[in-house]
PDB file of C-alpha atoms and ligand atoms in Angstrom:
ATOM      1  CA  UNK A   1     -12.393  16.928  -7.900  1.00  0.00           C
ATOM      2  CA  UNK A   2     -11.218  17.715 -11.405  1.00  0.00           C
ATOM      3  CA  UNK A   3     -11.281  14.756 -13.538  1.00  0.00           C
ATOM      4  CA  UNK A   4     -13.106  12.809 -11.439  1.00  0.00           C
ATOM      5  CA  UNK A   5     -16.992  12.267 -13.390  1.00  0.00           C
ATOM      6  CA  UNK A   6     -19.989  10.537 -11.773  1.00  0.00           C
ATOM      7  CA  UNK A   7     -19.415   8.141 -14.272  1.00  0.00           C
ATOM      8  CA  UNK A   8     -16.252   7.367 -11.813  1.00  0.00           C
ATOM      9  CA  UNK A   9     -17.867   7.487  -9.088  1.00  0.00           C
ATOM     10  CA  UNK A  10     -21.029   5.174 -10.286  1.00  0.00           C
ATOM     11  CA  UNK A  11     -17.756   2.263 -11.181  1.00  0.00           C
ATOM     12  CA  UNK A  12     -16.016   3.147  -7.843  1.00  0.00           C
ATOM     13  CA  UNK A  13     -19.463   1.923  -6.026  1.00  0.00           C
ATOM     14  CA  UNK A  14     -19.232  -0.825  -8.208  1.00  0.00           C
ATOM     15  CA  UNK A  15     -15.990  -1.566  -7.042  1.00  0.00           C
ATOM     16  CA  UNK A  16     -17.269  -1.308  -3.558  1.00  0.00           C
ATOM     17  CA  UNK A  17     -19.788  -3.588  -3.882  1.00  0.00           C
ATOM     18  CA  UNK A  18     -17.597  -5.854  -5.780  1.00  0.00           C
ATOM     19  CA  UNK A  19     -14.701  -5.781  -2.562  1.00  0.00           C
ATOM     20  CA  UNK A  20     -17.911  -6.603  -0.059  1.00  0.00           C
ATOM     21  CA  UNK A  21     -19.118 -10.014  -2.172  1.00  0.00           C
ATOM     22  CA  UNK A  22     -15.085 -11.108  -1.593  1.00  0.00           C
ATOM     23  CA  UNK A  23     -15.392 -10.560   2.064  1.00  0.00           C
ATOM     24  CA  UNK A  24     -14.098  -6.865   2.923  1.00  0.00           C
ATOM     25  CA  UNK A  25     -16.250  -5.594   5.548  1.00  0.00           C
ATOM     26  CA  UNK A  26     -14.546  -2.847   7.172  1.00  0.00           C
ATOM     27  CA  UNK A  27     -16.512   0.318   6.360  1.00  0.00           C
ATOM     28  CA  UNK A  28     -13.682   3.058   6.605  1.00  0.00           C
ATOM     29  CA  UNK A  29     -11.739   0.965   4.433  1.00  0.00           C
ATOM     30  CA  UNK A  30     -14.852   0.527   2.101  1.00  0.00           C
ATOM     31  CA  UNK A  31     -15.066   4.220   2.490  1.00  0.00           C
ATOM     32  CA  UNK A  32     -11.798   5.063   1.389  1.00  0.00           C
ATOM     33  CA  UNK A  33     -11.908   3.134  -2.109  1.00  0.00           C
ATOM     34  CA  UNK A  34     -16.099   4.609  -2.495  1.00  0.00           C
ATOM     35  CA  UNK A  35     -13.891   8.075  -2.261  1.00  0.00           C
ATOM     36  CA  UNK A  36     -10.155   7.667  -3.772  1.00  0.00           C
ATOM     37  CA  UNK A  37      -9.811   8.586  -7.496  1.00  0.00           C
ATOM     38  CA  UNK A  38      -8.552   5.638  -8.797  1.00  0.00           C
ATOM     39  CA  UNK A  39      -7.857   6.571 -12.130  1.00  0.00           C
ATOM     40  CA  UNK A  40      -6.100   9.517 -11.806  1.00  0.00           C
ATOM     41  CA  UNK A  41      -3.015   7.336 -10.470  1.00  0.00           C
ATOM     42  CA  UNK A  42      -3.298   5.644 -13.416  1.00  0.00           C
ATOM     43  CA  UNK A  43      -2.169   6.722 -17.382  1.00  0.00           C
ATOM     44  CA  UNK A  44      -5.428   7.963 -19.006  1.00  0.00           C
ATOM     45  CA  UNK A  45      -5.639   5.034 -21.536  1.00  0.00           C
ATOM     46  CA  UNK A  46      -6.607   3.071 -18.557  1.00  0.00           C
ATOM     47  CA  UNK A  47      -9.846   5.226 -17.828  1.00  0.00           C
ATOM     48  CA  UNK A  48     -11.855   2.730 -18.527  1.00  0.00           C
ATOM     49  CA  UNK A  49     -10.786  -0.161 -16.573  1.00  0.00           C
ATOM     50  CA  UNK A  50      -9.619   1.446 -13.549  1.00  0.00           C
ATOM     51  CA  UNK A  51     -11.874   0.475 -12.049  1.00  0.00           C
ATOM     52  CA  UNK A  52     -12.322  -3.301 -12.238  1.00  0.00           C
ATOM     53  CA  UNK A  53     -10.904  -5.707 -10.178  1.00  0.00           C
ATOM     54  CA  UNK A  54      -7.446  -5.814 -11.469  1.00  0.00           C
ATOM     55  CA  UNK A  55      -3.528  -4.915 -11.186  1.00  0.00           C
ATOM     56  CA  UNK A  56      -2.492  -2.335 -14.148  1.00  0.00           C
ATOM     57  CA  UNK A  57       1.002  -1.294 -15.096  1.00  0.00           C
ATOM     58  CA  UNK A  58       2.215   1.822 -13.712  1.00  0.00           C
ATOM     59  CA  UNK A  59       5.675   2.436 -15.253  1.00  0.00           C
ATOM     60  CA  UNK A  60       9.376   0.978 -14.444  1.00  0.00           C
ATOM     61  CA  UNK A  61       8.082  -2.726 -14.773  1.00  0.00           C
ATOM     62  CA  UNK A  62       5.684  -2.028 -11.444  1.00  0.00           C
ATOM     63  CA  UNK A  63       1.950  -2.167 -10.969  1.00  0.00           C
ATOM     64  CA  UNK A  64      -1.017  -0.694  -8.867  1.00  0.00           C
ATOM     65  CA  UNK A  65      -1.776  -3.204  -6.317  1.00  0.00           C
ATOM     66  CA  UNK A  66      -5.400  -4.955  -7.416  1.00  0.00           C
ATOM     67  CA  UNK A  67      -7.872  -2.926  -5.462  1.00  0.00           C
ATOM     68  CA  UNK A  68      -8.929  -6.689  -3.598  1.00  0.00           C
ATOM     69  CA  UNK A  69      -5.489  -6.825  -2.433  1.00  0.00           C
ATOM     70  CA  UNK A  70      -5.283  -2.946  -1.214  1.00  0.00           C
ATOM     71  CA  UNK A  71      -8.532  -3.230   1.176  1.00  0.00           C
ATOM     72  CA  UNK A  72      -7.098  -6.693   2.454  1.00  0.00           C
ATOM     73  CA  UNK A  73      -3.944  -5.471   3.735  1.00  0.00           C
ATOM     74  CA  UNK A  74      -5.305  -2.079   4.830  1.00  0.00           C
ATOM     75  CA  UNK A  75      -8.041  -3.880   6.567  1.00  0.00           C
ATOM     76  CA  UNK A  76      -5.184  -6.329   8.255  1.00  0.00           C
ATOM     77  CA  UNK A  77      -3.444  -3.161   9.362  1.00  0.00           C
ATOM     78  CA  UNK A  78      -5.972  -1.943  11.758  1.00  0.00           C
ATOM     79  CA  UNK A  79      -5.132   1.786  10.814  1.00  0.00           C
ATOM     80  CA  UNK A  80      -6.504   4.681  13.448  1.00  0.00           C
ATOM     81  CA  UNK A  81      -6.551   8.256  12.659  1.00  0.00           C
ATOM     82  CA  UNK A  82      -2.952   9.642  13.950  1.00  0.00           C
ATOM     83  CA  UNK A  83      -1.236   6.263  13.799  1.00  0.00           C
ATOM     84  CA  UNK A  84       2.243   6.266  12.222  1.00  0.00           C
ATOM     85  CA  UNK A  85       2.495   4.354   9.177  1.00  0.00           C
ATOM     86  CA  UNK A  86       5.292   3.120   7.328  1.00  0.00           C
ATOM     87  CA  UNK A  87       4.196   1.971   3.385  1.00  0.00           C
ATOM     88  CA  UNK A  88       7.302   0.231   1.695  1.00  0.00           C
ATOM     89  CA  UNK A  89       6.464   0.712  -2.310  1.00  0.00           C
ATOM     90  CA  UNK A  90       4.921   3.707  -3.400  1.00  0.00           C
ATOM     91  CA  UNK A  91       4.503   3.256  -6.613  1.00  0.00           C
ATOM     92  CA  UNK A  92       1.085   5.266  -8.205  1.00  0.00           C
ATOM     93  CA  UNK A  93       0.752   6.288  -4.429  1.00  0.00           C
ATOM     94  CA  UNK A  94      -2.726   4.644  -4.338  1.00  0.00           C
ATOM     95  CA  UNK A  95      -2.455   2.492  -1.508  1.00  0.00           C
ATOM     96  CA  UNK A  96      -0.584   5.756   0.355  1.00  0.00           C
ATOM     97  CA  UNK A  97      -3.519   7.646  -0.561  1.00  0.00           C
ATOM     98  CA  UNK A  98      -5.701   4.892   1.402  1.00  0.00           C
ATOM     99  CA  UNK A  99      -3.763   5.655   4.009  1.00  0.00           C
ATOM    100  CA  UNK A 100      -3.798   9.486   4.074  1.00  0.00           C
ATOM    101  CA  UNK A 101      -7.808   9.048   3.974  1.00  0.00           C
ATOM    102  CA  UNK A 102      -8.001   6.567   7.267  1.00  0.00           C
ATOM    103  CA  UNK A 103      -6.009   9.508   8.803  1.00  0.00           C
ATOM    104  CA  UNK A 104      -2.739   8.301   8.885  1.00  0.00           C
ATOM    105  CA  UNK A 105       0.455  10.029   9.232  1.00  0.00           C
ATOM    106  CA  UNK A 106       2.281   8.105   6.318  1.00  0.00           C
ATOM    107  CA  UNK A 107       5.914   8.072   5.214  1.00  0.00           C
ATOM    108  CA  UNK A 108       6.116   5.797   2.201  1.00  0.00           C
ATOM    109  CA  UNK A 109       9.719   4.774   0.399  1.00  0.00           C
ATOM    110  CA  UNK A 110       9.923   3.719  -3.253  1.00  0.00           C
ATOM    111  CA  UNK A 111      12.895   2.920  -4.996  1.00  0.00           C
ATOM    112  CA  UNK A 112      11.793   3.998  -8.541  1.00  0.00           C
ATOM    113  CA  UNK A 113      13.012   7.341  -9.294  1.00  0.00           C
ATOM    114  CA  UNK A 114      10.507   7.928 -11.810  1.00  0.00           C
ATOM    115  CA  UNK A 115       7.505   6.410  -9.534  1.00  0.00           C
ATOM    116  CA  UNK A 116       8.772   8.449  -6.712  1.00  0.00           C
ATOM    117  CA  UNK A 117       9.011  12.037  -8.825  1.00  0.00           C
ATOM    118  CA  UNK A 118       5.494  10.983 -10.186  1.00  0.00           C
ATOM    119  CA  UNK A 119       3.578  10.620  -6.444  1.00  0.00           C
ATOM    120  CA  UNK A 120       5.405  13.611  -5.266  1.00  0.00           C
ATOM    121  CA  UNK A 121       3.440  15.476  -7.499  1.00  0.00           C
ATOM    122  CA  UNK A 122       0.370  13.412  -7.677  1.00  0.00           C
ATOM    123  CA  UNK A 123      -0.888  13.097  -3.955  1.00  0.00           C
ATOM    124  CA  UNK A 124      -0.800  16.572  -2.888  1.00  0.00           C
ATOM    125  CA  UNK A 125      -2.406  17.599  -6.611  1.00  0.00           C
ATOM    126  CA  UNK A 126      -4.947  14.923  -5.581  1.00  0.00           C
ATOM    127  CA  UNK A 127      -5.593  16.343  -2.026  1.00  0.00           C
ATOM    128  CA  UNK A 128      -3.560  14.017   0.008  1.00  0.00           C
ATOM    129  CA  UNK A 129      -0.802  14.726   2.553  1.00  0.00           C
ATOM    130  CA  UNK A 130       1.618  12.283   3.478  1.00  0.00           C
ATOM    131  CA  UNK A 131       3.965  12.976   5.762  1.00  0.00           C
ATOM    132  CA  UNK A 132       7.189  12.018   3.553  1.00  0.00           C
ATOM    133  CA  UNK A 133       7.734  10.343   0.697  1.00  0.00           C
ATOM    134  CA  UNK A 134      11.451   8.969   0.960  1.00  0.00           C
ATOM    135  CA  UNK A 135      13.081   8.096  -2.239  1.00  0.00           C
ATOM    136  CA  UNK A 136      15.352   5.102  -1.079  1.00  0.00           C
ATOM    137  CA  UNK A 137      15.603   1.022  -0.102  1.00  0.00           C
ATOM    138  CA  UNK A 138      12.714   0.295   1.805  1.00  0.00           C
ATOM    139  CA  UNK A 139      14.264  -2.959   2.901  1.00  0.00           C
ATOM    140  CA  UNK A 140      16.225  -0.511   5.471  1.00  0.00           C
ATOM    141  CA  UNK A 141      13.126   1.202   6.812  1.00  0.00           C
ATOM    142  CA  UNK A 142      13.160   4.851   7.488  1.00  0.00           C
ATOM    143  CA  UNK A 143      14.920   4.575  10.753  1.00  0.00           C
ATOM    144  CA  UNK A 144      14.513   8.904  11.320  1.00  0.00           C
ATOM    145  CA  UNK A 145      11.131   8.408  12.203  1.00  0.00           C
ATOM    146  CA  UNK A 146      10.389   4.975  14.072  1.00  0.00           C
ATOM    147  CA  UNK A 147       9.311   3.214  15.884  1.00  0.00           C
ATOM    148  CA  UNK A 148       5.768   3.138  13.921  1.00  0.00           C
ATOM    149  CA  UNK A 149       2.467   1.817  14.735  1.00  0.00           C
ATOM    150  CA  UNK A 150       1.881   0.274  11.264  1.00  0.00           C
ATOM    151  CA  UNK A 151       4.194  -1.079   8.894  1.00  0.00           C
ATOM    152  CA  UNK A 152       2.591  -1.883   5.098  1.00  0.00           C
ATOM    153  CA  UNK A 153       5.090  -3.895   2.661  1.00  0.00           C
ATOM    154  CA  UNK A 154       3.551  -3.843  -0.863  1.00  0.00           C
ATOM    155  CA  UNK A 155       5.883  -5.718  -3.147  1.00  0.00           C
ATOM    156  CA  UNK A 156       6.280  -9.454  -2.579  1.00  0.00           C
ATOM    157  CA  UNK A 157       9.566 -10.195   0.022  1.00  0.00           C
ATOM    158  CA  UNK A 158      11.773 -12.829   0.196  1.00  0.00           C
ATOM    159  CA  UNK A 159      11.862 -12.683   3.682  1.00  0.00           C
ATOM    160  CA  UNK A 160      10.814 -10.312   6.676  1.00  0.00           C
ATOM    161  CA  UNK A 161      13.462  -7.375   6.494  1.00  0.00           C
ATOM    162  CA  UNK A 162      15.338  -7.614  10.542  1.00  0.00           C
ATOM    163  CA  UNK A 163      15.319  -3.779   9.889  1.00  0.00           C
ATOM    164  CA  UNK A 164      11.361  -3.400   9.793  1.00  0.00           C
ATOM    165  CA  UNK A 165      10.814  -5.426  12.421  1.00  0.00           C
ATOM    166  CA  UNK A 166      13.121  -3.132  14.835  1.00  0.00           C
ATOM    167  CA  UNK A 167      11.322  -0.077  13.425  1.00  0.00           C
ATOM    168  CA  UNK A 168       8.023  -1.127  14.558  1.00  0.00           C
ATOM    169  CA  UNK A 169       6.642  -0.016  18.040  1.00  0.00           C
ATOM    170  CA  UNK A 170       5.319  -2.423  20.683  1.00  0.00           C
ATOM    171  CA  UNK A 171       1.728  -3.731  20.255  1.00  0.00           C
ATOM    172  CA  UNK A 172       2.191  -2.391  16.731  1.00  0.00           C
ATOM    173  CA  UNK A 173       1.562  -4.317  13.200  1.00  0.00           C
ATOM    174  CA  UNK A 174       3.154  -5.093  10.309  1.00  0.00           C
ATOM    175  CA  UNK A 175       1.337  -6.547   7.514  1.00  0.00           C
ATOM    176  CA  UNK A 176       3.926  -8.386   4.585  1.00  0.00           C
ATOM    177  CA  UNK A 177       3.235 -10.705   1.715  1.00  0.00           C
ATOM    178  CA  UNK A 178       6.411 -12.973   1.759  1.00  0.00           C
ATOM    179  CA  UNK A 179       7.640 -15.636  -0.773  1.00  0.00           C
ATOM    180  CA  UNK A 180       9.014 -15.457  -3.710  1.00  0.00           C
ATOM    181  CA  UNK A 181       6.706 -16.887  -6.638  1.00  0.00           C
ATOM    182  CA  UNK A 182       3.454 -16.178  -4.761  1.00  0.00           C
ATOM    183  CA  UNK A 183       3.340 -14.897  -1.217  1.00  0.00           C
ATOM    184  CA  UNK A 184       1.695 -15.423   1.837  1.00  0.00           C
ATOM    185  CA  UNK A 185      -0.228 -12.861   3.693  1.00  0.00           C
ATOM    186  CA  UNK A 186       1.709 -12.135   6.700  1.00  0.00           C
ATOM    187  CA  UNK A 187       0.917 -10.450   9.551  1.00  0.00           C
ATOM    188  CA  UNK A 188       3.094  -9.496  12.698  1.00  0.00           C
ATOM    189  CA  UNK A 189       2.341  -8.031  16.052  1.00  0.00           C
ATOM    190  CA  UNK A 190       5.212  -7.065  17.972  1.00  0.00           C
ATOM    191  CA  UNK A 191       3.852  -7.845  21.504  1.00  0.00           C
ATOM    192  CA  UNK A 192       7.041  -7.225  23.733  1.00  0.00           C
ATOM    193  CA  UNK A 193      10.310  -5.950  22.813  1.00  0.00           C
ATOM    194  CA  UNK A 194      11.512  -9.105  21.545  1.00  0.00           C
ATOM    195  CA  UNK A 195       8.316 -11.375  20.775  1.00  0.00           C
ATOM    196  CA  UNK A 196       6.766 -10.994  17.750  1.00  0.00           C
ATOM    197  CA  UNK A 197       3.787 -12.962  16.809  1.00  0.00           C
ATOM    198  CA  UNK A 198       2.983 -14.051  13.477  1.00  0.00           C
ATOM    199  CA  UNK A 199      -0.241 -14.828  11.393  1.00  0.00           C
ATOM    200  CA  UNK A 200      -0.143 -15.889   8.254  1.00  0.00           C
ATOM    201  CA  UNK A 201      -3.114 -15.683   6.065  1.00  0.00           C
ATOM    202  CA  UNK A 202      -4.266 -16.159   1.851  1.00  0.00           C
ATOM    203  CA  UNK A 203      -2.192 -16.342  -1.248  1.00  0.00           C
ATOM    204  CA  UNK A 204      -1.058 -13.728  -3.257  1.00  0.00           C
ATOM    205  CA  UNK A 205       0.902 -12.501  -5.839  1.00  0.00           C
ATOM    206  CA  UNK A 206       2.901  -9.217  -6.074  1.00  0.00           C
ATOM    207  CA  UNK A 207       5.754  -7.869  -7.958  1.00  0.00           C
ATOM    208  CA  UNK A 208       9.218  -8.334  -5.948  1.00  0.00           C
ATOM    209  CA  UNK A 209      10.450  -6.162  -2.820  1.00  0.00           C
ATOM    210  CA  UNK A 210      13.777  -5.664  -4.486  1.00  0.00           C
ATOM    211  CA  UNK A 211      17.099  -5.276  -2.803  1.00  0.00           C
ATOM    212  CA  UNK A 212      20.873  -3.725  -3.982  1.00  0.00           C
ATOM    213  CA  UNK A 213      21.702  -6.966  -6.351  1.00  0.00           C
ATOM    214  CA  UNK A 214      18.858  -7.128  -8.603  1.00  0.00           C
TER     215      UNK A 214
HETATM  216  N1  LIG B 301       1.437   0.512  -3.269  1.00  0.00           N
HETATM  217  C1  LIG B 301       1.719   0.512  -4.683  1.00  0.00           C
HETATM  218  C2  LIG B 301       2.198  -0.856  -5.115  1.00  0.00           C
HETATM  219  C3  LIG B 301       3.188  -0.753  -6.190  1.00  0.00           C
HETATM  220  S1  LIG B 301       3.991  -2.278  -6.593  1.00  0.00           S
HETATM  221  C4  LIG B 301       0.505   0.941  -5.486  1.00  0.00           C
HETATM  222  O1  LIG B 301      -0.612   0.758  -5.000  1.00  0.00           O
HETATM  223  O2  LIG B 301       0.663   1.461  -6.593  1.00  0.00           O
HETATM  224  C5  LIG B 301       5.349  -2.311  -5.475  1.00  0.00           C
HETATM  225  C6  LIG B 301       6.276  -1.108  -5.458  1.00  0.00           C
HETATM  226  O3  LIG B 301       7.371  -1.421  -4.612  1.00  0.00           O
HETATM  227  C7  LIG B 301       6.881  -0.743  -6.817  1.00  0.00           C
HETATM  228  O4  LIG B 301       6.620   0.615  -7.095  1.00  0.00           O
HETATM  229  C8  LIG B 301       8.379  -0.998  -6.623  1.00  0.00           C
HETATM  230  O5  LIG B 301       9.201  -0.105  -7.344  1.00  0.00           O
HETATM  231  C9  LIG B 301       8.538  -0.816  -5.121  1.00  0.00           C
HETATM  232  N2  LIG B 301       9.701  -1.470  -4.547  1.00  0.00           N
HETATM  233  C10 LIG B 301      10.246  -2.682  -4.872  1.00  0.00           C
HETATM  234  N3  LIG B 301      11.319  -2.937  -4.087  1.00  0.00           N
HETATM  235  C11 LIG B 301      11.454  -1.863  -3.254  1.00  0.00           C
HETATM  236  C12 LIG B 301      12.385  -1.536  -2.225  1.00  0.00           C
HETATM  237  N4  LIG B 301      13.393  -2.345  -1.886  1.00  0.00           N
HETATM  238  N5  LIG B 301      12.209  -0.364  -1.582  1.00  0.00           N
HETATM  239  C13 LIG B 301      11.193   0.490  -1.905  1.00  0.00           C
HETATM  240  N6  LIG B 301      10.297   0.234  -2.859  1.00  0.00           N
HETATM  241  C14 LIG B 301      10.423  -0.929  -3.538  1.00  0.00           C
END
């Protein structure tokens, strides 16, 4: 792929390596960071560190999620080639990109204009395919499409949108950091039409799912 050197690729299997010693283990998620491009969702000047451990500012007052915190909640969300995944926060289309590669059908909302325009040209340049990219609230869902298998929420929520839950099928997931400082790893399986069952795992931190008033 243009603009991606073995240079890259020798720091994305450092990366790799890196994710296994903090406890990632599944290999197609392993896989899909060994393979994605990193860098090229970031601005050039961050060439150099794309590839470490870290959260780097993408624009609008966002970030890329820390590769540590991408292959935690993809590896949460169980993803199987064909399942219908709904990724709430674009942003540098990274994490969508993850999900493209596990085979995914992905629709992914952002409510950035700018971050939006910016994936809509960057995944398919890139070789990726989602679905739909919605430009819109993603505390609403995209109700067109559901009920969905998977349901990713990368910002940090206040509290578990009544709209996602609907949208998601039975036996499906949803994986959600919620709080408002830091947030707790969530995880829901819908396991009857009205039971949903919740885990909730590790601390994290995450820039704010934000709604109409702020
Ligand atoms: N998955 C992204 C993470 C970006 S950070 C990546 O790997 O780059 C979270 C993103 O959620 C930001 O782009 C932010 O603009 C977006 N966001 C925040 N509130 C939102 C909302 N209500 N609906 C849709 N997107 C939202």
């Amino acid at each position: 792929m243009k603009g991606d050197t073995t240079k890259h690729q020798g720091k994305r299997r450092q990366l790799v390596s890196v994710l296994e010693t903090k406890g990632i283990t599944d290999p197609a998620v392993l896989k899909a960071i060994g393979s994605i491009p990193r860098h090229l969702f970031l601005d050039s000047s961050f060439d150099e560190h794309a590839y470490q451990d870290k959260a780097f500012p993408i624009g609008a007052e966002q970030t890329i999620s820390q590769p540590y915190t991408v292959a935690f909640q993809t590896e949460q969300l169980q993803v199987k080639p064909g399942m219908h995944v709904l990724e709430i926060g674009t942003g540098s289309g990274y994490q969508t990109a993850v999900l493209c590669h596990l085979g995914a059908v992905v629709y992914s909302i952002e409510r950035q204009h700018e971050l939006f325009r910016t994936s809509l040209k960057r995944l398919p340049a890139l070789g990726y395919a989602p679905k739909k990219l919605i430009f819109g609230d993603g505390y609403k869902g995209f109700p067109e499409k559901a009920p969905y298998d998977r349901i990713i929420v990368t910002a940090g929520a206040p509290y578990i949108p009544e709209d996602l839950l609907a949208q998601l099928k039975i036996n499906g997931k949803m994986v959600i950091p919620v709080g408002d400082e830091s947030q707790k790893m969530t995880v829901i399986t819908r396991t009857s039409e009205t039971v949903f069952e919740k885990l909730i795992l590790g601390n994290f931190r995450f820039v704010p799912l934000l709604g109409d008033k702020n």
